[in-house]
Amino acid sequence: MLRTTLAATVVAALLVPTAAHAAPDGASRATPEGTGAAVRPVPTGAVAAVRADGPAIPALTDAYGRTLTLRGWNVEDKANRGDAALSAVTERHFRDMRAKGFNFARLLVFWDDLEPRPGQYSQGYLRKIGRILDWAAKYDVKVLIDAHQDVFGPAFGHRGVPAWATRTDGLPFTPNPDDWFSEYFQPAVQRAFTHLYEDEDLQRAQARMWRLLADRFGGHPAVLGYDLINEPMGELKEGEDLATAARRIERDQLTPMYNRLADAVRTVDRSRWIFVEPTPIVGEGVPTGLGRIDDPKIVYAPHFYNTGMEAGADYDPAARWIETYEQAVTRYPEEYEVPVVVGEWGPLNNSLPNMNRFYRDAMASLGRYSSGSAGYVWCYGGGYCAVDGTGTFRTNKELTAEPYAEAVAGTVRSAVYDPGAGVYRLAYDSTDRRGSRVTELSLPPGDWRVTARGGALVLRTGQGRAWVLAAPGARVTVTVTRG
């Protein structure tokens, strides 16, 4: 089901009228297994340049101080719960993602599965998460653990916050399965968010849940970080338009919540990254109202959807939605000096005439300001699935698989991929720190030739990877050529 009718109407009426409109994620994406900086316009087939040629946004780094780039997909099981929870996620997901050059998975977990009754945590669910993380580690895929919610949770027929933690003050809720996103504007759902943000016992319960997850998995080699809540929403006040409400919710409710949850995580894990999301309204080109999160390892994690495309329309380059989004989404990370990783993106109807242009423009834009992204969603079938039942990319989704530098041992000066020519060039100044001089590259399926100049040599290539060793303080250029 799609983001249509009320959601599109409300957004179109209240937000920037000249932009195409993005849509937040939700419970009913079709994922069946088996089924402000200046913006440079990007013409068709243009080269994608990374942060060195874009806004002054810090890069994500690893424990060795190397500059990271994440390319991957969401991994989920929304259909099964209880004893069957997460059964749709298999080892094949991680084997196939890595084989196609992806190093990142955003794993959806649900609080209602983890804590079905207050204070009673499912050890079986924790073991299943651990097994998935073991598969990810086996294939060298980094995992972001995402506490996912759609329309708050099971009290409203979706997944996320447990029913026992849902308080509505008796306000009404009317399901709308033909437009599930409109359910976010139901009075009962909006009031439930207010209680989650403001009731002290629910604040403590949410913090305990995250402390448990961080304590259990913080030492796992696959875990990169924690996404504290998926696409948070809130309650509109009388007479308040959606953009104003979003900024108020982000400023007055999400910012203190993220600080509380970050503090809880840090009692047991000091090293993993903490990802924070704005409301989905940023997809409309509205800068977030989030304030500072007082933690040294924060990542800003917006989503990247377009309302028209979610409702089945083709990409319209003339609407300049991507440029509008990029201008808005870069303001927060520039102001607070935090990296950006886009947690979800990708249209439903990926084979429409302009979708090839969309994927090229989107990849170029993401490369200008982000440390990476996770497409929605890695599954085997139709709808939003990245690949079909045979594991073959669905139309245009192969454009998400590019050569890139997973980890750069130094300061990146530029990283450029020309999809038309099939040439990737990385320029960086190598570090002089011991133990961190190896740069790792990921290569999608195909024949690729890797060369290095400037006091560097290619140590080896194989199985879709390449490793480059540079002398301390060298000015290095690495070239990857298709064919």
GROMACS .gro file of C-alpha atoms in nm:
model
  483
    1MET     CA    1   0.000   0.000   0.000
    2LEU     CA    2   0.113   0.351  -0.077
    3ARG     CA    3   0.128   0.694   0.076
    4THR     CA    4  -0.172   0.851  -0.091
    5THR     CA    5  -0.489   1.058  -0.026
    6LEU     CA    6  -0.471   1.226   0.315
    7ALA     CA    7  -0.094   1.207   0.357
    8ALA     CA    8  -0.026   1.359   0.017
    9THR     CA    9  -0.308   1.610   0.056
   10VAL     CA   10  -0.191   1.733   0.396
   11VAL     CA   11   0.169   1.763   0.285
   12ALA     CA   12   0.085   1.928  -0.045
   13ALA     CA   13  -0.139   2.181   0.122
   14LEU     CA   14   0.092   2.276   0.405
   15LEU     CA   15   0.444   2.256   0.266
   16VAL     CA   16   0.658   2.400  -0.010
   17PRO     CA   17   0.429   2.403  -0.315
   18THR     CA   18   0.704   2.406  -0.574
   19ALA     CA   19   0.871   2.085  -0.461
   20ALA     CA   20   0.767   1.728  -0.525
   21HIS     CA   21   0.672   1.568  -0.198
   22ALA     CA   22   0.849   1.285  -0.020
   23ALA     CA   23   0.667   1.031   0.191
   24PRO     CA   24   0.769   0.865   0.516
   25ASP     CA   25   0.811   0.493   0.549
   26GLY     CA   26   0.545   0.274   0.700
   27ALA     CA   27   0.429  -0.070   0.797
   28SER     CA   28   0.275  -0.165   0.468
   29ARG     CA   29   0.558  -0.135   0.218
   30ALA     CA   30   0.528  -0.423  -0.025
   31THR     CA   31   0.814  -0.646   0.084
   32PRO     CA   32   0.696  -1.006   0.056
   33GLU     CA   33   0.963  -1.273   0.057
   34GLY     CA   34   0.937  -1.446  -0.275
   35THR     CA   35   0.720  -1.193  -0.434
   36GLY     CA   36   2.205   2.513   0.354
   37ALA     CA   37   2.485   2.478   0.110
   38ALA     CA   38   2.459   2.568  -0.254
   39VAL     CA   39   2.340   2.275  -0.461
   40ARG     CA   40   2.491   2.190  -0.795
   41PRO     CA   41   2.235   2.056  -1.047
   42VAL     CA   42   2.325   1.709  -1.172
   43PRO     CA   43   2.250   1.631  -1.538
   44THR     CA   44   2.181   1.282  -1.664
   45GLY     CA   45   2.489   1.063  -1.643
   46ALA     CA   46   2.677   1.316  -1.434
   47VAL     CA   47   2.966   1.228  -1.210
   48ALA     CA   48   2.892   1.182  -0.840
   49ALA     CA   49   3.136   1.363  -0.612
   50VAL     CA   50   3.167   1.292  -0.240
   51ARG     CA   51   3.178   1.526   0.057
   52ALA     CA   52   3.512   1.683  -0.032
   53ASP     CA   53   3.332   1.858  -0.319
   54GLY     CA   54   3.014   1.931  -0.122
   55PRO     CA   55   2.896   2.069   0.212
   56ALA     CA   56   3.135   2.077   0.508
   57ILE     CA   57   2.995   1.767   0.675
   58PRO     CA   58   3.216   1.532   0.878
   59ALA     CA   59   3.270   1.178   0.758
   60LEU     CA   60   3.181   0.861   0.942
   61THR     CA   61   3.495   0.688   1.070
   62ASP     CA   62   3.595   0.350   1.207
   63ALA     CA   63   3.800   0.258   1.515
   64TYR     CA   64   4.122   0.323   1.319
   65GLY     CA   65   4.012   0.670   1.213
   66ARG     CA   66   3.956   0.563   0.852
   67THR     CA   67   3.687   0.742   0.651
   68LEU     CA   68   3.393   0.507   0.597
   69THR     CA   69   3.138   0.481   0.318
   70LEU     CA   70   2.832   0.262   0.374
   71ARG     CA   71   2.635   0.119   0.084
   72GLY     CA   72   2.357  -0.121   0.161
   73TRP     CA   73   1.995  -0.206   0.224
   74ASN     CA   74   1.734  -0.242   0.492
   75VAL     CA   75   1.675  -0.598   0.611
   76GLU     CA   76   1.345  -0.680   0.776
   77ASP     CA   77   1.069  -0.922   0.865
   78LYS     CA   78   0.747  -0.731   0.922
   79ALA     CA   79   0.521  -1.027   0.852
   80ASN     CA   80   0.621  -1.260   1.135
   81ARG     CA   81   0.616  -1.209   1.511
   82GLY     CA   82   0.639  -1.407   1.832
   83ASP     CA   83   0.809  -1.743   1.782
   84ALA     CA   84   0.829  -1.680   1.406
   85ALA     CA   85   0.981  -1.331   1.437
   86LEU     CA   86   1.276  -1.260   1.204
   87SER     CA   87   1.235  -1.597   1.032
   88ALA     CA   88   1.221  -1.427   0.690
   89VAL     CA   89   1.575  -1.292   0.736
   90THR     CA   90   1.827  -1.552   0.625
   91GLU     CA   91   2.199  -1.594   0.573
   92ARG     CA   92   2.135  -1.554   0.201
   93HIS     CA   93   2.051  -1.186   0.253
   94PHE     CA   94   2.402  -1.105   0.371
   95ARG     CA   95   2.582  -1.340   0.132
   96ASP     CA   96   2.401  -1.188  -0.167
   97MET     CA   97   2.441  -0.827  -0.054
   98ARG     CA   98   2.814  -0.865  -0.008
   99ALA     CA   99   2.847  -1.049  -0.339
  100LYS     CA  100   2.696  -0.745  -0.512
  101GLY     CA  101   2.930  -0.506  -0.334
  102PHE     CA  102   2.722  -0.388  -0.036
  103ASN     CA  103   2.874  -0.356   0.310
  104PHE     CA  104   2.583  -0.225   0.519
  105ALA     CA  105   2.249  -0.348   0.651
  106ARG     CA  106   1.992  -0.160   0.856
  107LEU     CA  107   1.825  -0.434   1.058
  108LEU     CA  108   1.469  -0.367   1.172
  109VAL     CA  109   1.386  -0.488   1.523
  110PHE     CA  110   1.059  -0.433   1.706
  111TRP     CA  111   1.015  -0.336   2.071
  112ASP     CA  112   0.685  -0.530   2.083
  113ASP     CA  113   0.872  -0.851   1.992
  114LEU     CA  114   1.155  -0.778   2.233
  115GLU     CA  115   0.941  -0.688   2.536
  116PRO     CA  116   0.592  -0.836   2.491
  117ARG     CA  117   0.512  -0.770   2.859
  118PRO     CA  118   0.659  -0.499   3.082
  119GLY     CA  119   1.003  -0.602   3.204
  120GLN     CA  120   0.989  -0.944   3.035
  121TYR     CA  121   1.237  -0.957   2.749
  122SER     CA  122   1.226  -1.234   2.491
  123GLN     CA  123   1.551  -1.430   2.507
  124GLY     CA  124   1.448  -1.610   2.190
  125TYR     CA  125   1.419  -1.281   2.004
  126LEU     CA  126   1.759  -1.172   2.131
  127ARG     CA  127   1.912  -1.500   2.015
  128LYS     CA  128   1.761  -1.449   1.669
  129ILE     CA  129   1.910  -1.100   1.646
  130GLY     CA  130   2.245  -1.247   1.751
  131ARG     CA  131   2.225  -1.514   1.481
  132ILE     CA  132   2.157  -1.248   1.216
  133LEU     CA  133   2.452  -1.045   1.339
  134ASP     CA  134   2.671  -1.354   1.314
  135TRP     CA  135   2.572  -1.393   0.948
  136ALA     CA  136   2.652  -1.028   0.887
  137ALA     CA  137   2.995  -1.066   1.048
  138LYS     CA  138   3.064  -1.376   0.838
  139TYR     CA  139   3.021  -1.170   0.520
  140ASP     CA  140   3.177  -0.853   0.659
  141VAL     CA  141   2.855  -0.650   0.653
  142LYS     CA  142   2.817  -0.369   0.908
  143VAL     CA  143   2.479  -0.358   1.083
  144LEU     CA  144   2.275  -0.070   1.217
  145ILE     CA  145   2.017  -0.195   1.471
  146ASP     CA  146   1.699   0.003   1.406
  147ALA     CA  147   1.419   0.024   1.666
  148HIS     CA  148   1.142   0.035   1.409
  149GLN     CA  149   0.787   0.159   1.442
  150ASP     CA  150   0.509   0.206   1.191
  151VAL     CA  151   0.199   0.399   1.304
  152PHE     CA  152   0.333   0.357   1.659
  153GLY     CA  153   0.271  -0.015   1.705
  154PRO     CA  154   0.040  -0.315   1.742
  155ALA     CA  155  -0.231  -0.119   1.927
  156PHE     CA  156  -0.307   0.029   1.583
  157GLY     CA  157  -0.247  -0.284   1.378
  158HIS     CA  158   0.121  -0.220   1.299
  159ARG     CA  159   0.459  -0.290   1.462
  160GLY     CA  160   0.681  -0.106   1.707
  161VAL     CA  161   0.596   0.023   2.054
  162PRO     CA  162   0.424  -0.248   2.261
  163ALA     CA  163   0.053  -0.223   2.329
  164TRP     CA  164   0.123  -0.203   2.702
  165ALA     CA  165   0.322   0.118   2.639
  166THR     CA  166   0.048   0.275   2.425
  167ARG     CA  167  -0.171   0.540   2.590
  168THR     CA  168  -0.443   0.717   2.396
  169ASP     CA  169  -0.658   0.885   2.665
  170GLY     CA  170  -0.958   0.727   2.494
  171LEU     CA  171  -0.915   0.929   2.176
  172PRO     CA  172  -1.051   0.773   1.855
  173PHE     CA  173  -0.868   0.566   1.599
  174THR     CA  174  -1.016   0.457   1.266
  175PRO     CA  175  -0.803   0.222   1.053
  176ASN     CA  176  -0.747   0.326   0.693
  177PRO     CA  177  -0.577   0.032   0.519
  178ASP     CA  178  -0.597   0.202   0.178
  179ASP     CA  179  -0.382   0.488   0.310
  180TRP     CA  180  -0.199   0.360   0.616
  181PHE     CA  181   0.015   0.674   0.647
  182SER     CA  182  -0.294   0.883   0.712
  183GLU     CA  183  -0.334   0.685   1.035
  184TYR     CA  184  -0.047   0.888   1.181
  185PHE     CA  185  -0.292   1.181   1.190
  186GLN     CA  186  -0.551   0.992   1.393
  187PRO     CA  187  -0.599   1.148   1.739
  188ALA     CA  188  -0.521   0.827   1.930
  189VAL     CA  189  -0.191   0.772   1.744
  190GLN     CA  190  -0.077   1.129   1.793
  191ARG     CA  191  -0.158   1.118   2.165
  192ALA     CA  192   0.035   0.790   2.201
  193PHE     CA  193   0.349   0.964   2.073
  194THR     CA  194   0.301   1.247   2.323
  195HIS     CA  195   0.284   0.999   2.612
  196LEU     CA  196   0.592   0.813   2.487
  197TYR     CA  197   0.790   1.136   2.482
  198GLU     CA  198   0.659   1.283   2.808
  199ASP     CA  199   0.555   1.007   3.055
  200GLU     CA  200   0.844   0.930   3.287
  201ASP     CA  201   0.767   0.559   3.323
  202LEU     CA  202   0.760   0.516   2.944
  203GLN     CA  203   1.082   0.714   2.914
  204ARG     CA  204   1.243   0.472   3.159
  205ALA     CA  205   1.106   0.168   2.979
  206GLN     CA  206   1.236   0.286   2.642
  207ALA     CA  207   1.577   0.360   2.795
  208ARG     CA  208   1.590   0.013   2.956
  209MET     CA  209   1.508  -0.146   2.621
  210TRP     CA  210   1.796   0.034   2.452
  211ARG     CA  211   2.034  -0.034   2.740
  212LEU     CA  212   1.955  -0.405   2.705
  213LEU     CA  213   2.018  -0.406   2.329
  214ALA     CA  214   2.343  -0.211   2.360
  215ASP     CA  215   2.464  -0.430   2.645
  216ARG     CA  216   2.382  -0.750   2.457
  217PHE     CA  217   2.518  -0.653   2.115
  218GLY     CA  218   2.758  -0.362   2.167
  219GLY     CA  219   3.056  -0.594   2.156
  220HIS     CA  220   2.947  -0.779   1.844
  221PRO     CA  221   3.189  -0.723   1.553
  222ALA     CA  222   2.907  -0.662   1.305
  223VAL     CA  223   2.738  -0.381   1.499
  224LEU     CA  224   2.809  -0.031   1.372
  225GLY     CA  225   2.549   0.154   1.574
  226TYR     CA  226   2.193   0.207   1.693
  227ASP     CA  227   1.903   0.387   1.521
  228LEU     CA  228   1.698   0.496   1.825
  229ILE     CA  229   1.353   0.516   1.661
  230ASN     CA  230   1.230   0.492   1.305
  231GLU     CA  231   1.051   0.793   1.152
  232PRO     CA  232   0.922   0.949   1.474
  233MET     CA  233   0.600   1.148   1.454
  234GLY     CA  234   0.399   1.347   1.708
  235GLU     CA  235   0.087   1.541   1.796
  236LEU     CA  236  -0.018   1.853   1.608
  237LYS     CA  237  -0.156   2.142   1.811
  238GLU     CA  238  -0.474   2.319   1.710
  239GLY     CA  239  -0.409   2.564   1.429
  240GLU     CA  240  -0.056   2.436   1.368
  241ASP     CA  241   0.055   2.346   1.018
  242LEU     CA  242   0.254   2.031   0.958
  243ALA     CA  243   0.592   2.194   0.898
  244THR     CA  244   0.566   2.403   1.217
  245ALA     CA  245   0.451   2.101   1.416
  246ALA     CA  246   0.740   1.890   1.287
  247ARG     CA  247   1.000   2.146   1.392
  248ARG     CA  248   0.839   2.182   1.737
  249ILE     CA  249   0.822   1.804   1.790
  250GLU     CA  250   1.185   1.768   1.682
  251ARG     CA  251   1.301   2.053   1.905
  252ASP     CA  252   1.093   1.995   2.219
  253GLN     CA  253   1.033   1.619   2.222
  254LEU     CA  254   1.277   1.433   1.998
  255THR     CA  255   1.590   1.620   2.108
  256PRO     CA  256   1.543   1.544   2.481
  257MET     CA  257   1.438   1.185   2.399
  258TYR     CA  258   1.753   1.127   2.197
  259ASN     CA  259   1.969   1.270   2.475
  260ARG     CA  260   1.800   1.039   2.728
  261LEU     CA  261   1.844   0.732   2.510
  262ALA     CA  262   2.202   0.818   2.419
  263ASP     CA  263   2.280   0.845   2.791
  264ALA     CA  264   2.124   0.502   2.845
  265VAL     CA  265   2.329   0.345   2.566
  266ARG     CA  266   2.649   0.500   2.695
  267THR     CA  267   2.614   0.328   3.032
  268VAL     CA  268   2.705   0.003   2.854
  269ASP     CA  269   2.857   0.098   2.516
  270ARG     CA  270   3.092   0.391   2.467
  271SER     CA  271   3.206   0.321   2.113
  272ARG     CA  272   2.920   0.252   1.870
  273TRP     CA  273   2.759   0.529   1.665
  274ILE     CA  274   2.413   0.655   1.764
  275PHE     CA  275   2.179   0.743   1.476
  276VAL     CA  276   1.903   1.001   1.520
  277GLU     CA  277   1.618   1.066   1.279
  278PRO     CA  278   1.407   1.375   1.223
  279THR     CA  279   1.037   1.344   1.150
  280PRO     CA  280   0.967   1.229   0.793
  281ILE     CA  281   0.862   1.584   0.704
  282VAL     CA  282   1.224   1.663   0.611
  283GLY     CA  283   1.155   1.471   0.291
  284GLU     CA  284   0.956   1.774   0.178
  285GLY     CA  285   1.263   1.996   0.184
  286VAL     CA  286   1.188   2.128   0.534
  287PRO     CA  287   1.498   2.166   0.756
  288THR     CA  288   1.474   1.979   1.084
  289GLY     CA  289   1.416   2.146   1.419
  290LEU     CA  290   1.635   1.894   1.603
  291GLY     CA  291   1.875   2.042   1.853
  292ARG     CA  292   2.216   1.922   1.966
  293ILE     CA  293   2.252   1.567   2.092
  294ASP     CA  294   2.524   1.577   2.356
  295ASP     CA  295   2.725   1.276   2.242
  296PRO     CA  296   3.051   1.261   2.045
  297LYS     CA  297   2.932   0.987   1.806
  298ILE     CA  298   2.600   1.105   1.663
  299VAL     CA  299   2.490   1.038   1.304
  300TYR     CA  300   2.205   1.229   1.142
  301ALA     CA  301   1.986   0.970   0.967
  302PRO     CA  302   1.703   1.121   0.755
  303HIS     CA  303   1.502   0.929   0.498
  304PHE     CA  304   1.470   1.013   0.130
  305TYR     CA  305   1.125   0.958  -0.022
  306ASN     CA  306   0.904   1.148  -0.266
  307THR     CA  307   0.526   1.153  -0.219
  308GLY     CA  308   0.443   1.153  -0.588
  309MET     CA  309   0.675   0.863  -0.663
  310GLU     CA  310   0.540   0.673  -0.363
  311ALA     CA  311   0.192   0.712  -0.512
  312GLY     CA  312   0.309   0.569  -0.845
  313ALA     CA  313   0.424   0.877  -1.038
  314ASP     CA  314   0.741   0.885  -1.245
  315TYR     CA  315   1.044   1.092  -1.145
  316ASP     CA  316   1.023   1.454  -1.264
  317PRO     CA  317   1.370   1.611  -1.281
  318ALA     CA  318   1.222   1.953  -1.356
  319ALA     CA  319   1.054   1.961  -1.013
  320ARG     CA  320   1.405   1.970  -0.858
  321TRP     CA  321   1.291   1.766  -0.559
  322ILE     CA  322   1.635   1.614  -0.507
  323GLU     CA  323   1.801   1.955  -0.506
  324THR     CA  324   1.542   2.095  -0.263
  325TYR     CA  325   1.584   1.797  -0.032
  326GLU     CA  326   1.962   1.822  -0.039
  327GLN     CA  327   1.961   2.190   0.052
  328ALA     CA  328   1.738   2.125   0.352
  329VAL     CA  329   1.889   1.801   0.476
  330THR     CA  330   2.247   1.930   0.490
  331ARG     CA  331   2.174   2.217   0.729
  332TYR     CA  332   2.162   2.014   1.049
  333PRO     CA  333   2.484   1.815   0.994
  334GLU     CA  334   2.669   2.130   0.891
  335GLU     CA  335   2.552   2.320   1.200
  336TYR     CA  336   2.618   2.042   1.450
  337GLU     CA  337   2.913   1.885   1.266
  338VAL     CA  338   2.785   1.530   1.250
  339PRO     CA  339   2.797   1.271   0.968
  340VAL     CA  340   2.493   1.182   0.759
  341VAL     CA  341   2.370   0.835   0.665
  342VAL     CA  342   2.038   0.813   0.480
  343GLY     CA  343   1.851   0.528   0.645
  344GLU     CA  344   1.589   0.454   0.377
  345TRP     CA  345   1.529   0.548   0.017
  346GLY     CA  346   1.402   0.413  -0.315
  347PRO     CA  347   1.078   0.422  -0.514
  348LEU     CA  348   0.818   0.148  -0.552
  349ASN     CA  349   0.776   0.169  -0.931
  350ASN     CA  350   1.141   0.148  -1.030
  351SER     CA  351   1.087   0.068  -1.400
  352LEU     CA  352   0.903   0.384  -1.511
  353PRO     CA  353   1.066   0.581  -1.799
  354ASN     CA  354   1.254   0.835  -1.584
  355MET     CA  355   1.365   0.597  -1.309
  356ASN     CA  356   1.704   0.534  -1.466
  357ARG     CA  357   1.762   0.910  -1.444
  358PHE     CA  358   1.632   0.909  -1.086
  359TYR     CA  359   1.875   0.645  -0.965
  360ARG     CA  360   2.169   0.823  -1.127
  361ASP     CA  361   2.066   1.160  -0.982
  362ALA     CA  362   1.996   1.011  -0.641
  363MET     CA  363   2.330   0.831  -0.623
  364ALA     CA  364   2.506   1.153  -0.723
  365SER     CA  365   2.324   1.352  -0.457
  366LEU     CA  366   2.387   1.098  -0.182
  367GLY     CA  367   2.754   1.098  -0.273
  368ARG     CA  368   2.780   1.474  -0.230
  369TYR     CA  369   2.685   1.492   0.136
  370SER     CA  370   2.638   1.151   0.300
  371SER     CA  371   2.862   0.883   0.441
  372GLY     CA  372   2.627   0.626   0.295
  373SER     CA  373   2.275   0.499   0.267
  374ALA     CA  374   2.050   0.196   0.297
  375GLY     CA  375   1.799   0.132   0.021
  376TYR     CA  376   1.455  -0.003   0.095
  377VAL     CA  377   1.454  -0.307   0.097
  378TRP     CA  378   1.664  -0.622   0.041
  379CYS     CA  379   1.412  -0.894  -0.035
  380TYR     CA  380   1.345  -1.138  -0.314
  381GLY     CA  381   1.034  -1.053  -0.513
  382GLY     CA  382   0.835  -0.752  -0.632
  383GLY     CA  383   0.730  -0.421  -0.482
  384TYR     CA  384   1.022  -0.248  -0.314
  385CYS     CA  385   1.247  -0.557  -0.329
  386ALA     CA  386   1.599  -0.494  -0.454
  387VAL     CA  387   1.623  -0.828  -0.635
  388ASP     CA  388   1.388  -1.088  -0.779
  389GLY     CA  389   1.351  -1.446  -0.665
  390THR     CA  390   1.668  -1.550  -0.848
  391GLY     CA  391   1.873  -1.277  -0.679
  392THR     CA  392   1.897  -1.065  -0.997
  393PHE     CA  393   1.867  -0.688  -0.960
  394ARG     CA  394   1.527  -0.557  -1.054
  395THR     CA  395   1.510  -0.286  -1.322
  396ASN     CA  396   1.741   0.013  -1.252
  397LYS     CA  397   1.833  -0.108  -0.903
  398GLU     CA  398   2.165  -0.232  -1.039
  399LEU     CA  399   2.260   0.138  -1.049
  400THR     CA  400   2.298   0.130  -0.671
  401ALA     CA  401   2.598  -0.102  -0.713
  402GLU     CA  402   2.905   0.112  -0.784
  403PRO     CA  403   3.273   0.092  -0.696
  404TYR     CA  404   3.342   0.284  -0.376
  405ALA     CA  405   3.596   0.312  -0.097
  406GLU     CA  406   3.463   0.131   0.208
  407ALA     CA  407   3.743   0.261   0.431
  408VAL     CA  408   4.004   0.522   0.343
  409ALA     CA  409   4.320   0.542   0.552
  410GLY     CA  410   4.359   0.916   0.526
  411THR     CA  411   4.180   1.235   0.429
  412VAL     CA  412   3.962   1.206   0.119
  413ARG     CA  413   4.020   1.484  -0.133
  414SER     CA  414   3.774   1.353  -0.391
  415ALA     CA  415   3.590   1.035  -0.481
  416VAL     CA  416   3.420   1.033  -0.820
  417TYR     CA  417   3.237   0.766  -1.016
  418ASP     CA  418   3.141   0.817  -1.380
  419PRO     CA  419   2.877   0.549  -1.450
  420GLY     CA  420   2.887   0.613  -1.824
  421ALA     CA  421   3.260   0.555  -1.855
  422GLY     CA  422   3.272   0.297  -1.578
  423VAL     CA  423   3.560   0.475  -1.401
  424TYR     CA  424   3.597   0.545  -1.029
  425ARG     CA  425   3.873   0.771  -0.899
  426LEU     CA  426   3.968   0.818  -0.538
  427ALA     CA  427   4.218   1.082  -0.427
  428TYR     CA  428   4.333   1.101  -0.067
  429ASP     CA  429   4.619   1.207   0.155
  430SER     CA  430   4.730   0.898   0.345
  431THR     CA  431   4.754   0.895   0.721
  432ASP     CA  432   5.082   0.873   0.908
  433ARG     CA  433   4.924   0.671   1.191
  434ARG     CA  434   5.046   0.317   1.240
  435GLY     CA  435   4.799   0.034   1.195
  436SER     CA  436   4.559   0.225   0.971
  437ARG     CA  437   4.732   0.262   0.634
  438VAL     CA  438   4.526   0.013   0.434
  439THR     CA  439   4.241   0.149   0.222
  440GLU     CA  440   3.964  -0.095   0.130
  441LEU     CA  441   3.757  -0.073  -0.187
  442SER     CA  442   3.439  -0.253  -0.285
  443LEU     CA  443   3.380  -0.356  -0.646
  444PRO     CA  444   3.041  -0.464  -0.784
  445PRO     CA  445   3.013  -0.777  -0.997
  446GLY     CA  446   3.209  -0.757  -1.320
  447ASP     CA  447   3.566  -0.716  -1.440
  448TRP     CA  448   3.745  -0.424  -1.276
  449ARG     CA  449   4.106  -0.310  -1.300
  450VAL     CA  450   4.254  -0.127  -0.997
  451THR     CA  451   4.567   0.091  -1.013
  452ALA     CA  452   4.730   0.318  -0.756
  453ARG     CA  453   4.976   0.607  -0.788
  454GLY     CA  454   5.155   0.841  -0.550
  455GLY     CA  455   5.344   0.624  -0.304
  456ALA     CA  456   5.081   0.352  -0.294
  457LEU     CA  457   5.040   0.000  -0.424
  458VAL     CA  458   4.750  -0.239  -0.472
  459LEU     CA  459   4.811  -0.519  -0.224
  460ARG     CA  460   4.556  -0.754  -0.374
  461THR     CA  461   4.216  -0.780  -0.536
  462GLY     CA  462   3.959  -1.054  -0.527
  463GLN     CA  463   3.601  -1.146  -0.444
  464GLY     CA  464   3.476  -0.797  -0.515
  465ARG     CA  465   3.733  -0.622  -0.296
  466ALA     CA  466   4.064  -0.440  -0.334
  467TRP     CA  467   4.318  -0.329  -0.075
  468VAL     CA  468   4.563  -0.041  -0.120
  469LEU     CA  469   4.865   0.032   0.101
  470ALA     CA  470   5.014   0.383   0.100
  471ALA     CA  471   5.327   0.534   0.244
  472PRO     CA  472   5.269   0.772   0.537
  473GLY     CA  473   5.164   1.118   0.426
  474ALA     CA  474   5.145   1.026   0.057
  475ARG     CA  475   4.911   1.196  -0.191
  476VAL     CA  476   4.741   0.893  -0.343
  477THR     CA  477   4.522   0.842  -0.648
  478VAL     CA  478   4.338   0.513  -0.699
  479THR     CA  479   4.164   0.440  -1.029
  480VAL     CA  480   3.912   0.161  -1.082
  481THR     CA  481   3.820   0.089  -1.444
  482ARG     CA  482   3.549  -0.141  -1.574
  483GLY     CA  483   3.647  -0.406  -1.826
   0.00000   0.00000   0.00000
